[in-house]
């Protein structure tokens, strides 16, 4: 096999499919617009602190899971320590009640019943936690071609048995769940954690259940070292397999001849290949690199109608204090509303994540923290950055001050210990990743769109594939790996070679 494949984007999706193709004899080269791997799976350093931009939890962290086998094939988890969460977050509501989202369904059920004492809420709470228990007994079947028949059935049959449970909770949105609760405390806590400012509450409850189920199973942890080190491990694997990466190499156009992809244009130069795979932003791929000429009805409908994950105003803090006594994630109501984007964004809550669980993120005795503020204001921030750079920097400084003030009011004694404040806006995310509307994870899953897959191919264009968070609704790292593996298997079938993996 000597087929040349050009891959656009060195995020985890591009690196993963590149690894699997290299394992199977393809000659691959990745073109990446940034100067480092990972895409959105990234981190950055400021004055001795590392600020992580991606992984809160990784499905497949435990050696006992099948997803872990896939990450092992990519050399992403070998020698890596994981933190498995006993609690996901703590939320203080407007009434002052503190709710802890435990990952153990027994503890979670007791906590929910504590803050929701009305007997009318008990059946719904017990059913919800029962679903978490049930789904924690399943595993994601990823590398099943390596298994014998009975072992493979052991992975697949539980999902058939859980069909009714999945259907019930997939058809129920978080907003509807909260509307059925008599307890305002529990409803507020869940909406605050999963809704975000101005959310419609359309996230299917099954998404929360699946996350908690795999956390309870002990296979949804955080990798010590964070996101960029995780991505660099896969990059190292890719290069060791003979793959090549061109950094600072933005692709402007996909070359098409007679409805066949034959290469790309980068930096004004043509680069030819037998296959082209775009793991870049989906909108840029279809409407810019391909000029909108190749679109399935499903793809057009998705880009016209599917909701997106928002972008982020990302406030990173370097704090010269050991804050390990505090929860790693806290969400709390603000005493004074924070008004941003000329009034278009009004914050009533704030959440802070303290990386006290990862000693690589800050010097000893210090703490790295992040505050993620959801925003739909890419146009505002891009116009401000290009049209009034001075005001853009001033607004970033103001946001940092407001966030520090709010956290100081919540936990006390913080302000004088803050030695780094770094603010990234939606314009920052868009500049570094090219993601449409600055979205941090592509299409947002709703009851109607969750689990939809837009497919690897586009109609009428040969020798071209798409992969990444814009193909699988919901995005995230698991499909970056699993779909990269699946796409490599598809290309192996096309070229008549048996798919294999190598240690």
Coordinates of C-alpha atoms in Angstrom, one line a residue:
X1 CA 0.0 0.0 0.0
X2 CA 1.4 3.4 -1.0
X3 CA -1.7 5.6 -1.4
X4 CA -0.9 9.1 -0.4
X5 CA -3.5 10.7 2.0
X6 CA -3.6 14.3 3.0
X7 CA -5.3 15.0 6.3
X8 CA -6.4 18.6 7.1
X9 CA -6.1 19.3 10.8
X10 CA -3.8 17.9 13.6
X11 CA -6.4 17.9 16.3
X12 CA -7.1 14.5 18.0
X13 CA -9.4 13.5 15.1
X14 CA -6.7 14.1 12.4
X15 CA -3.9 12.5 14.5
X16 CA -6.1 9.5 15.3
X17 CA -7.1 8.7 11.7
X18 CA -3.5 9.4 10.7
X19 CA -2.2 6.8 13.2
X20 CA -4.6 4.1 12.0
X21 CA -3.9 4.8 8.3
X22 CA -0.1 4.6 9.0
X23 CA -0.6 1.3 10.8
X24 CA -2.2 0.0 7.6
X25 CA 0.4 1.0 5.1
X26 CA -1.0 4.4 3.8
X27 CA 1.4 7.3 3.3
X28 CA -0.2 10.2 5.2
X29 CA 0.6 13.9 5.8
X30 CA -1.2 16.3 8.0
X31 CA -1.6 20.0 7.3
X32 CA -2.2 22.1 10.5
X33 CA -2.9 25.8 10.6
X34 CA -1.5 26.2 14.2
X35 CA 2.1 25.6 15.3
X36 CA 1.2 22.7 17.7
X37 CA -1.1 19.6 17.7
X38 CA -4.4 19.1 19.5
X39 CA -6.7 21.7 18.0
X40 CA -9.2 22.4 20.8
X41 CA -7.5 19.7 22.9
X42 CA -4.9 22.2 24.1
X43 CA -3.3 24.2 26.9
X44 CA -1.0 27.2 27.3
X45 CA 1.5 28.4 29.8
X46 CA 1.7 31.8 31.6
X47 CA 4.4 32.6 34.3
X48 CA 4.8 29.0 35.5
X49 CA 1.1 28.1 35.3
X50 CA -0.5 25.8 32.7
X51 CA -4.0 26.6 31.8
X52 CA -5.9 23.6 30.3
X53 CA -8.5 24.3 27.5
X54 CA -10.2 20.9 27.1
X55 CA -10.4 17.7 29.0
X56 CA -12.7 17.6 32.1
X57 CA -13.1 13.8 31.8
X58 CA -12.0 11.2 29.3
X59 CA -14.1 8.2 28.5
X60 CA -11.9 5.2 28.5
X61 CA -9.5 6.2 31.4
X62 CA -9.7 2.8 33.1
X63 CA -7.7 -0.2 31.8
X64 CA -10.9 -2.3 32.3
X65 CA -12.8 -0.6 29.5
X66 CA -12.8 -1.3 25.8
X67 CA -12.4 2.4 25.0
X68 CA -9.1 2.3 26.9
X69 CA -7.9 -0.3 24.4
X70 CA -8.4 2.2 21.6
X71 CA -6.5 4.9 23.5
X72 CA -3.7 2.4 24.0
X73 CA -3.5 1.8 20.3
X74 CA -2.9 5.5 19.9
X75 CA -0.3 5.5 22.8
X76 CA -2.4 8.1 24.6
X77 CA -2.7 6.5 28.0
X78 CA 0.4 4.4 28.6
X79 CA 2.1 5.5 31.8
X80 CA -0.5 8.2 32.4
X81 CA -2.2 8.7 35.8
X82 CA -5.9 9.4 35.9
X83 CA -8.0 11.1 38.5
X84 CA -11.4 9.4 38.8
X85 CA -14.1 11.7 40.2
X86 CA -16.1 11.0 43.3
X87 CA -18.0 14.2 42.8
X88 CA -18.5 16.1 39.6
X89 CA -19.4 19.5 41.0
X90 CA -20.9 21.5 43.9
X91 CA -23.6 24.1 43.3
X92 CA -24.7 26.8 45.7
X93 CA -28.2 27.9 44.8
X94 CA -29.8 31.3 45.3
X95 CA -31.3 30.1 48.6
X96 CA -27.9 29.2 49.9
X97 CA -28.4 25.4 49.7
X98 CA -25.3 23.5 48.5
X99 CA -25.9 20.5 46.2
X100 CA -23.2 18.0 45.4
X101 CA -23.3 16.0 42.2
X102 CA -21.8 12.7 43.3
X103 CA -20.8 10.2 40.7
X104 CA -21.9 7.2 42.9
X105 CA -25.6 6.8 42.2
X106 CA -26.3 5.8 45.7
X107 CA -24.8 8.9 47.2
X108 CA -26.3 11.0 44.4
X109 CA -29.8 9.6 45.1
X110 CA -29.4 10.4 48.8
X111 CA -28.2 13.9 48.0
X112 CA -31.1 14.5 45.6
X113 CA -33.6 13.3 48.1
X114 CA -32.1 15.5 50.7
X115 CA -32.5 18.7 48.7
X116 CA -35.8 17.5 47.3
X117 CA -37.8 16.3 50.3
X118 CA -41.2 16.4 48.6
X119 CA -42.3 12.7 48.3
X120 CA -43.6 13.5 44.8
X121 CA -40.0 13.9 43.5
X122 CA -38.8 10.6 44.9
X123 CA -39.9 8.2 42.1
X124 CA -38.3 10.4 39.4
X125 CA -35.1 10.7 41.4
X126 CA -34.9 7.0 42.1
X127 CA -35.6 6.2 38.4
X128 CA -32.9 8.6 37.3
X129 CA -30.2 7.1 39.6
X130 CA -31.4 3.6 38.7
X131 CA -30.6 4.4 35.1
X132 CA -27.1 5.5 36.1
X133 CA -26.6 2.2 37.9
X134 CA -27.9 0.2 35.0
X135 CA -25.9 1.9 32.3
X136 CA -22.7 1.7 34.4
X137 CA -22.8 -2.1 33.7
X138 CA -22.3 -1.5 29.9
X139 CA -19.1 -0.7 28.0
X140 CA -18.5 1.0 24.7
X141 CA -17.8 -1.6 22.0
X142 CA -14.9 -0.1 20.0
X143 CA -12.2 -2.8 19.3
X144 CA -14.6 -5.7 19.0
X145 CA -13.0 -7.1 15.8
X146 CA -10.2 -8.4 18.0
X147 CA -12.7 -10.4 20.1
X148 CA -14.1 -13.9 19.8
X149 CA -17.9 -14.2 19.2
X150 CA -18.9 -14.7 22.9
X151 CA -16.8 -11.9 24.2
X152 CA -18.1 -9.6 21.4
X153 CA -21.7 -10.5 22.3
X154 CA -20.9 -9.7 25.9
X155 CA -20.2 -6.1 24.9
X156 CA -23.1 -5.7 22.4
X157 CA -26.0 -7.5 24.1
X158 CA -26.2 -5.1 27.2
X159 CA -26.9 -2.2 24.9
X160 CA -29.9 -4.2 23.5
X161 CA -31.2 -4.9 27.0
X162 CA -30.8 -1.2 27.9
X163 CA -32.8 -0.1 24.8
X164 CA -35.9 1.0 26.7
X165 CA -33.8 2.9 29.3
X166 CA -31.9 4.7 26.6
X167 CA -35.1 5.6 24.7
X168 CA -36.9 6.9 27.7
X169 CA -34.1 9.3 28.8
X170 CA -33.1 10.2 25.3
X171 CA -36.6 11.6 24.7
X172 CA -36.6 13.7 27.9
X173 CA -34.8 17.0 27.9
X174 CA -33.1 18.5 31.0
X175 CA -35.5 21.4 30.9
X176 CA -38.5 19.0 31.0
X177 CA -36.9 17.0 33.8
X178 CA -36.5 20.1 35.9
X179 CA -40.0 21.3 35.2
X180 CA -41.3 18.0 36.6
X181 CA -39.4 18.4 39.9
X182 CA -41.3 20.0 42.8
X183 CA -38.0 21.0 44.4
X184 CA -36.8 24.4 43.2
X185 CA -33.4 23.7 44.7
X186 CA -32.7 20.6 42.7
X187 CA -34.1 22.0 39.5
X188 CA -32.0 25.2 39.9
X189 CA -28.8 23.1 40.6
X190 CA -29.3 20.9 37.5
X191 CA -30.2 23.8 35.3
X192 CA -27.2 25.8 36.5
X193 CA -24.7 22.9 35.9
X194 CA -26.0 21.8 32.5
X195 CA -27.9 24.7 31.2
X196 CA -25.6 27.7 31.0
X197 CA -26.8 31.2 30.7
X198 CA -29.8 31.5 28.4
X199 CA -29.9 27.8 27.7
X200 CA -33.2 26.3 26.3
X201 CA -32.6 23.2 28.4
X202 CA -32.7 20.9 25.3
X203 CA -29.8 18.7 26.4
X204 CA -31.2 15.1 26.6
X205 CA -31.1 13.7 30.1
X206 CA -29.4 10.6 28.8
X207 CA -26.2 12.6 28.2
X208 CA -26.0 13.4 31.9
X209 CA -26.8 9.8 32.8
X210 CA -24.1 8.4 30.5
X211 CA -21.4 10.7 31.9
X212 CA -22.3 9.8 35.5
X213 CA -22.6 6.1 34.7
X214 CA -19.1 5.9 33.2
X215 CA -17.7 8.0 36.1
X216 CA -19.3 5.6 38.5
X217 CA -17.7 2.8 36.5
X218 CA -14.4 4.4 37.1
X219 CA -13.6 5.0 33.5
X220 CA -14.3 8.6 32.9
X221 CA -11.4 10.3 34.6
X222 CA -9.0 13.2 34.0
X223 CA -5.4 12.6 32.7
X224 CA -2.7 14.1 34.8
X225 CA -0.7 16.5 32.5
X226 CA -3.9 17.7 30.8
X227 CA -5.1 18.1 27.3
X228 CA -2.0 19.3 25.3
X229 CA 0.2 16.5 26.7
X230 CA -2.6 14.0 25.8
X231 CA -2.6 15.3 22.2
X232 CA 1.2 15.4 22.0
X233 CA 1.3 11.7 23.0
X234 CA -0.9 10.8 20.0
X235 CA 1.3 13.1 17.8
X236 CA 4.4 11.2 18.9
X237 CA 2.7 7.9 18.1
X238 CA 1.7 9.3 14.6
X239 CA 5.3 10.4 13.9
X240 CA 6.7 7.1 15.1
X241 CA 4.5 5.3 12.6
X242 CA 6.0 7.4 9.8
X243 CA 3.4 10.1 9.6
X244 CA 4.4 13.7 8.8
X245 CA 2.9 17.0 10.1
X246 CA 3.2 20.4 8.4
X247 CA 2.6 23.1 11.0
X248 CA 1.6 26.7 10.2
X249 CA 0.1 25.3 7.0
X250 CA -3.5 26.5 6.6
X251 CA -5.4 24.8 3.8
X252 CA -7.2 27.3 1.6
X253 CA -8.7 25.0 -0.9
X254 CA -9.3 21.3 -1.6
X255 CA -8.3 20.5 -5.2
X256 CA -11.0 18.9 -7.2
X257 CA -10.7 17.5 -10.7
X258 CA -13.7 15.7 -12.4
X259 CA -15.5 15.5 -9.1
X260 CA -12.5 13.8 -7.5
X261 CA -10.4 15.2 -4.6
X262 CA -6.8 15.2 -5.8
X263 CA -5.1 17.3 -3.1
X264 CA -5.0 20.7 -1.4
X265 CA -3.8 24.2 -1.7
X266 CA -1.8 25.5 1.2
X267 CA 0.2 28.7 1.2
X268 CA -0.6 29.2 -2.5
X269 CA 1.0 25.8 -3.4
X270 CA -0.6 22.7 -4.6
X271 CA -0.1 19.4 -2.8
X272 CA -1.4 16.2 -4.5
X273 CA -2.7 13.0 -3.0
X274 CA -4.9 10.0 -3.8
X275 CA -7.2 10.7 -0.8
X276 CA -8.1 13.8 1.1
X277 CA -9.6 13.8 4.6
X278 CA -10.7 17.0 6.3
X279 CA -10.7 17.0 10.1
X280 CA -10.9 20.7 10.1
X281 CA -13.9 22.9 10.8
X282 CA -16.9 21.4 9.0
X283 CA -18.4 24.7 7.8
X284 CA -15.0 25.9 6.5
X285 CA -14.5 22.6 4.7
X286 CA -17.8 22.4 2.9
X287 CA -18.5 26.1 2.2
X288 CA -15.0 27.5 1.8
X289 CA -12.5 24.8 0.9
X290 CA -15.1 23.1 -1.4
X291 CA -17.0 26.2 -2.3
X292 CA -20.4 24.8 -1.2
X293 CA -20.6 22.5 -4.3
X294 CA -20.8 19.2 -2.5
X295 CA -23.4 18.9 0.2
X296 CA -25.9 16.2 1.2
X297 CA -29.4 17.3 2.2
X298 CA -28.6 16.1 5.7
X299 CA -25.5 18.2 5.8
X300 CA -27.2 21.3 4.5
X301 CA -30.0 20.9 7.0
X302 CA -27.5 20.5 9.8
X303 CA -25.6 23.7 9.0
X304 CA -28.9 25.5 8.5
X305 CA -30.8 24.3 11.6
X306 CA -28.8 22.4 14.1
X307 CA -27.9 24.3 17.3
X308 CA -24.2 24.7 18.1
X309 CA -22.2 24.5 21.3
X310 CA -21.4 28.1 22.2
X311 CA -18.0 29.7 22.2
X312 CA -16.2 30.7 25.4
X313 CA -14.9 33.7 27.2
X314 CA -12.2 31.8 29.1
X315 CA -10.7 33.4 32.2
X316 CA -7.5 31.6 33.5
X317 CA -6.2 32.5 36.9
X318 CA -2.8 31.8 38.5
X319 CA -3.4 32.0 42.3
X320 CA -0.5 32.0 44.8
X321 CA -2.5 29.9 47.3
X322 CA -3.0 26.2 48.0
X323 CA -6.8 25.8 47.4
X324 CA -6.9 22.0 47.7
X325 CA -9.4 22.2 50.5
X326 CA -12.0 23.6 48.1
X327 CA -14.1 21.5 45.6
X328 CA -12.5 21.2 42.2
X329 CA -15.6 22.6 40.6
X330 CA -17.9 25.1 42.2
X331 CA -20.9 27.0 40.8
X332 CA -22.5 29.8 42.6
X333 CA -24.9 32.7 42.1
X334 CA -23.5 36.2 41.7
X335 CA -24.2 38.9 44.2
X336 CA -24.1 41.4 41.3
X337 CA -24.9 40.5 37.7
X338 CA -22.0 40.6 35.3
X339 CA -22.9 42.4 32.1
X340 CA -20.7 41.7 29.0
X341 CA -20.8 42.2 25.2
X342 CA -22.6 45.6 25.5
X343 CA -25.4 44.1 27.4
X344 CA -26.0 41.1 25.2
X345 CA -24.6 38.7 27.8
X346 CA -25.7 38.9 31.4
X347 CA -24.3 36.4 34.0
X348 CA -26.2 35.4 37.1
X349 CA -24.0 32.5 38.0
X350 CA -20.3 31.7 37.8
X351 CA -18.4 28.4 37.9
X352 CA -14.7 28.0 38.7
X353 CA -12.5 24.9 38.2
X354 CA -9.5 24.6 40.4
X355 CA -6.7 22.3 39.2
X356 CA -5.6 21.3 42.6
X357 CA -5.9 17.6 41.5
X358 CA -3.1 18.0 38.9
X359 CA 0.4 19.0 40.3
X360 CA 1.7 19.8 36.8
X361 CA -0.6 22.8 36.4
X362 CA 1.0 25.1 38.9
X363 CA 4.1 25.5 41.1
X364 CA 4.0 24.0 44.6
X365 CA 1.6 25.8 46.9
X366 CA -0.1 27.5 44.0
X367 CA -3.3 26.8 42.1
X368 CA -4.4 27.2 38.4
X369 CA -8.0 28.0 38.0
X370 CA -10.3 28.5 35.0
X371 CA -13.7 30.1 34.5
X372 CA -15.7 29.2 31.4
X373 CA -18.3 31.7 30.3
X374 CA -20.5 30.6 27.4
X375 CA -20.9 33.2 24.7
X376 CA -22.6 33.6 21.3
X377 CA -20.8 36.8 20.6
X378 CA -18.1 35.9 18.1
X379 CA -19.1 38.8 15.8
X380 CA -18.9 41.3 18.7
X381 CA -15.5 40.1 19.8
X382 CA -14.0 39.8 16.3
X383 CA -15.2 43.3 15.3
X384 CA -13.8 44.7 18.6
X385 CA -10.5 43.0 18.1
X386 CA -10.0 44.3 14.6
X387 CA -11.7 47.6 14.9
X388 CA -10.7 48.9 18.3
X389 CA -7.7 46.8 19.7
X390 CA -7.3 49.1 22.6
X391 CA -10.9 48.7 23.8
X392 CA -10.6 45.0 23.1
X393 CA -7.7 44.7 25.6
X394 CA -9.5 46.9 28.1
X395 CA -12.6 44.8 27.9
X396 CA -10.5 41.6 28.5
X397 CA -8.9 43.3 31.5
X398 CA -12.3 44.4 32.9
X399 CA -13.7 40.8 32.6
X400 CA -10.7 39.5 34.5
X401 CA -11.2 42.0 37.3
X402 CA -15.0 41.2 37.5
X403 CA -14.3 37.4 37.7
X404 CA -11.6 37.8 40.4
X405 CA -13.9 40.1 42.4
X406 CA -16.8 37.6 42.1
X407 CA -14.7 34.6 43.2
X408 CA -13.1 36.6 46.0
X409 CA -16.6 37.4 47.3
X410 CA -17.5 33.7 47.2
X411 CA -14.4 32.2 48.9
X412 CA -12.6 35.2 50.4
X413 CA -9.0 36.1 50.6
X414 CA -8.3 35.5 47.0
X415 CA -7.7 38.9 45.3
X416 CA -4.3 39.7 46.8
X417 CA -3.0 36.2 45.8
X418 CA -4.0 36.4 42.1
X419 CA -0.7 36.8 40.1
X420 CA -1.9 35.8 36.6
X421 CA -5.1 36.7 34.8
X422 CA -5.3 35.5 31.2
X423 CA -8.5 36.1 29.2
X424 CA -9.3 34.4 25.9
X425 CA -12.4 35.5 23.9
X426 CA -14.5 33.8 21.2
X427 CA -12.2 35.7 18.7
X428 CA -9.2 33.9 20.3
X429 CA -10.8 30.5 19.9
X430 CA -11.8 31.2 16.3
X431 CA -8.4 32.6 15.4
X432 CA -6.5 29.5 16.7
X433 CA -9.0 26.7 15.6
X434 CA -11.1 28.2 12.8
X435 CA -14.2 26.7 14.4
X436 CA -17.5 28.0 13.0
X437 CA -18.9 30.7 15.3
X438 CA -16.0 29.9 17.7
X439 CA -18.0 26.9 18.9
X440 CA -16.0 24.7 21.3
X441 CA -17.5 21.4 20.3
X442 CA -19.5 21.6 17.1
X443 CA -23.2 20.6 16.9
X444 CA -25.0 20.7 20.2
X445 CA -27.0 17.4 21.0
X446 CA -30.7 17.8 21.5
X447 CA -33.5 15.1 21.6
X448 CA -33.7 15.4 17.8
X449 CA -30.0 15.6 16.9
X450 CA -28.2 13.5 19.6
X451 CA -26.2 10.6 18.2
X452 CA -26.8 11.7 14.6
X453 CA -23.8 11.1 12.3
X454 CA -23.5 13.1 9.1
X455 CA -21.3 10.5 7.5
X456 CA -17.7 10.5 6.3
X457 CA -18.5 11.3 2.6
X458 CA -20.2 14.1 0.6
X459 CA -22.3 13.3 -2.5
X460 CA -20.7 13.5 -5.8
X461 CA -17.1 13.9 -4.6
X462 CA -14.8 10.9 -4.9
X463 CA -11.7 10.2 -2.8
X464 CA -12.7 12.6 -0.1
X465 CA -13.8 12.1 3.5
X466 CA -14.7 14.2 6.6
X467 CA -14.0 13.4 10.2
X468 CA -14.2 15.2 13.5
X469 CA -16.6 16.9 15.8
X470 CA -18.7 18.3 12.9
X471 CA -19.5 14.8 11.7
X472 CA -20.7 13.3 15.0
X473 CA -23.2 15.5 16.8
X474 CA -22.0 16.1 20.3
X475 CA -18.3 16.1 19.4
X476 CA -15.7 15.4 22.1
X477 CA -12.7 13.1 22.2
X478 CA -14.3 9.7 22.2
X479 CA -15.7 10.0 18.6
X480 CA -12.4 11.7 17.5
X481 CA -10.8 8.3 18.3
X482 CA -13.6 5.9 17.4
X483 CA -14.6 7.5 14.2
X484 CA -11.0 7.9 13.1
X485 CA -10.6 4.2 13.6
X486 CA -13.8 3.5 11.7
X487 CA -12.8 5.8 8.8
X488 CA -9.4 4.0 8.5
X489 CA -11.3 0.7 8.4
X490 CA -13.5 2.1 5.6
X491 CA -10.5 3.1 3.5
X492 CA -8.8 -0.3 4.1
X493 CA -11.9 -2.0 2.7
X494 CA -11.9 0.5 -0.3
X495 CA -8.3 -0.4 -1.1
X496 CA -8.6 -4.1 -0.4
X497 CA -6.4 -4.4 2.7
X498 CA -7.3 -6.0 6.0
X499 CA -7.5 -3.5 8.8
X500 CA -4.9 -4.1 11.5
X501 CA -3.4 -2.3 14.5
X502 CA 0.2 -2.5 15.7
X503 CA 1.6 -2.3 19.3

